[in-house]
Amino acid sequence: MACLQQWLSDTSEAGGREVNIDGKTMRGSAVGERKGIHMVSAWVGESNLTLGQLATESHGNEITAIPQLLDLIDIRGDTVTIDAMGCQSAIASKIRSKGADYVLAVKENQPTL
């Protein structure tokens, strides 16, 4: 336990991290009539550390899950990356209110941007 606590303190300094947020449907999780499990995750690639995850009903529910996930983690001073699904003004505002920067992908979902 002491080793885990030491490693977490070494890798969890707030600020300067690239926090990636993305949703994926878990392969093989759909059984019979049950849909596959869709998870929205926040992770830091450089340290292979998942900061948090939320299960959603479907891929389309990522937009509502991302702000909830952001409430669970400390992103002060970090840069958050999200694909085009998360390119929403409310999500950008949430990231900025938590003291972080963002890189959001833009596709045809924001034609007036």
XYZ file of C-alpha atoms in Angstrom:
113
model
C 0.000 0.000 0.000
C 2.841 2.402 0.836
C 4.363 1.833 -2.628
C 1.053 2.678 -4.305
C 0.640 5.846 -2.223
C 4.191 6.951 -3.044
C 3.681 6.303 -6.771
C 0.379 8.201 -6.782
C 1.937 11.194 -5.046
C 4.823 11.171 -7.553
C 2.508 11.053 -10.582
C -0.465 13.096 -9.448
C 0.954 16.588 -9.103
C -1.690 18.993 -10.281
C -0.847 21.003 -13.344
C 1.006 20.408 -16.546
C -0.630 17.109 -17.403
C -2.484 16.254 -20.592
C -5.803 14.808 -19.442
C -7.508 12.903 -22.244
C -11.265 12.334 -22.111
C -12.922 9.829 -24.410
C -15.722 7.298 -24.474
C -15.490 3.704 -25.621
C -17.892 0.800 -25.759
C -16.339 -2.247 -24.137
C -15.980 -5.142 -26.573
C -17.846 -8.269 -25.627
C -20.000 -6.487 -23.044
C -23.201 -6.792 -25.114
C -24.950 -10.009 -24.180
C -28.303 -11.032 -25.599
C -30.535 -7.970 -25.596
C -28.290 -6.006 -23.248
C -26.373 -3.212 -24.955
C -22.625 -2.973 -24.589
C -21.202 -1.029 -21.654
C -20.105 2.451 -22.721
C -17.499 4.128 -20.490
C -16.300 7.729 -20.514
C -12.774 7.903 -19.113
C -10.261 10.563 -18.147
C -6.641 9.460 -18.218
C -3.115 10.790 -18.273
C -1.295 8.948 -21.049
C 2.238 9.828 -20.006
C 1.793 8.092 -16.642
C -0.766 5.471 -17.757
C -3.095 6.662 -15.008
C -6.883 6.657 -15.269
C -8.236 9.525 -13.185
C -11.904 8.570 -13.420
C -14.567 6.726 -15.381
C -18.344 6.910 -15.744
C -20.626 4.388 -17.407
C -23.249 5.848 -19.750
C -26.330 4.405 -21.394
C -24.953 4.973 -24.879
C -22.362 6.780 -26.978
C -24.675 9.805 -27.262
C -24.733 10.299 -23.500
C -21.054 11.319 -23.421
C -22.046 14.993 -23.589
C -23.836 14.753 -20.232
C -21.251 12.419 -18.678
C -18.193 14.593 -19.407
C -19.174 17.452 -17.038
C -19.957 14.887 -14.313
C -16.560 13.270 -14.830
C -14.850 16.665 -14.687
C -16.514 17.267 -11.307
C -14.795 14.133 -9.968
C -11.202 15.012 -10.846
C -8.719 17.801 -10.141
C -7.582 19.314 -13.446
C -6.146 22.617 -12.197
C -3.284 23.670 -14.450
C -3.813 20.746 -16.817
C -4.745 20.658 -20.494
C -7.860 18.614 -21.268
C -8.303 17.016 -24.689
C -11.680 15.820 -25.957
C -12.830 14.645 -29.381
C -15.506 16.411 -31.422
C -18.330 14.846 -29.374
C -17.262 16.983 -26.415
C -16.912 20.254 -28.332
C -19.662 22.010 -26.393
C -19.575 25.486 -24.874
C -20.829 24.158 -21.517
C -17.978 21.635 -21.384
C -15.397 24.284 -22.318
C -16.791 26.571 -19.601
C -16.615 23.756 -17.029
C -12.960 23.089 -17.894
C -12.049 26.784 -17.609
C -13.954 27.151 -14.317
C -11.815 24.356 -12.891
C -8.615 26.224 -13.829
C -7.588 24.128 -16.819
C -7.066 24.683 -20.527
C -8.609 22.641 -23.312
C -8.040 21.326 -26.803
C -11.345 20.373 -28.413
C -11.702 18.775 -31.826
C -14.075 20.540 -34.195
C -15.888 18.830 -37.032
C -19.186 19.548 -38.712
C -20.877 19.651 -35.292
C -19.937 23.346 -34.889
C -20.606 24.993 -38.284
C -20.679 28.576 -36.934
C -17.521 28.369 -34.833
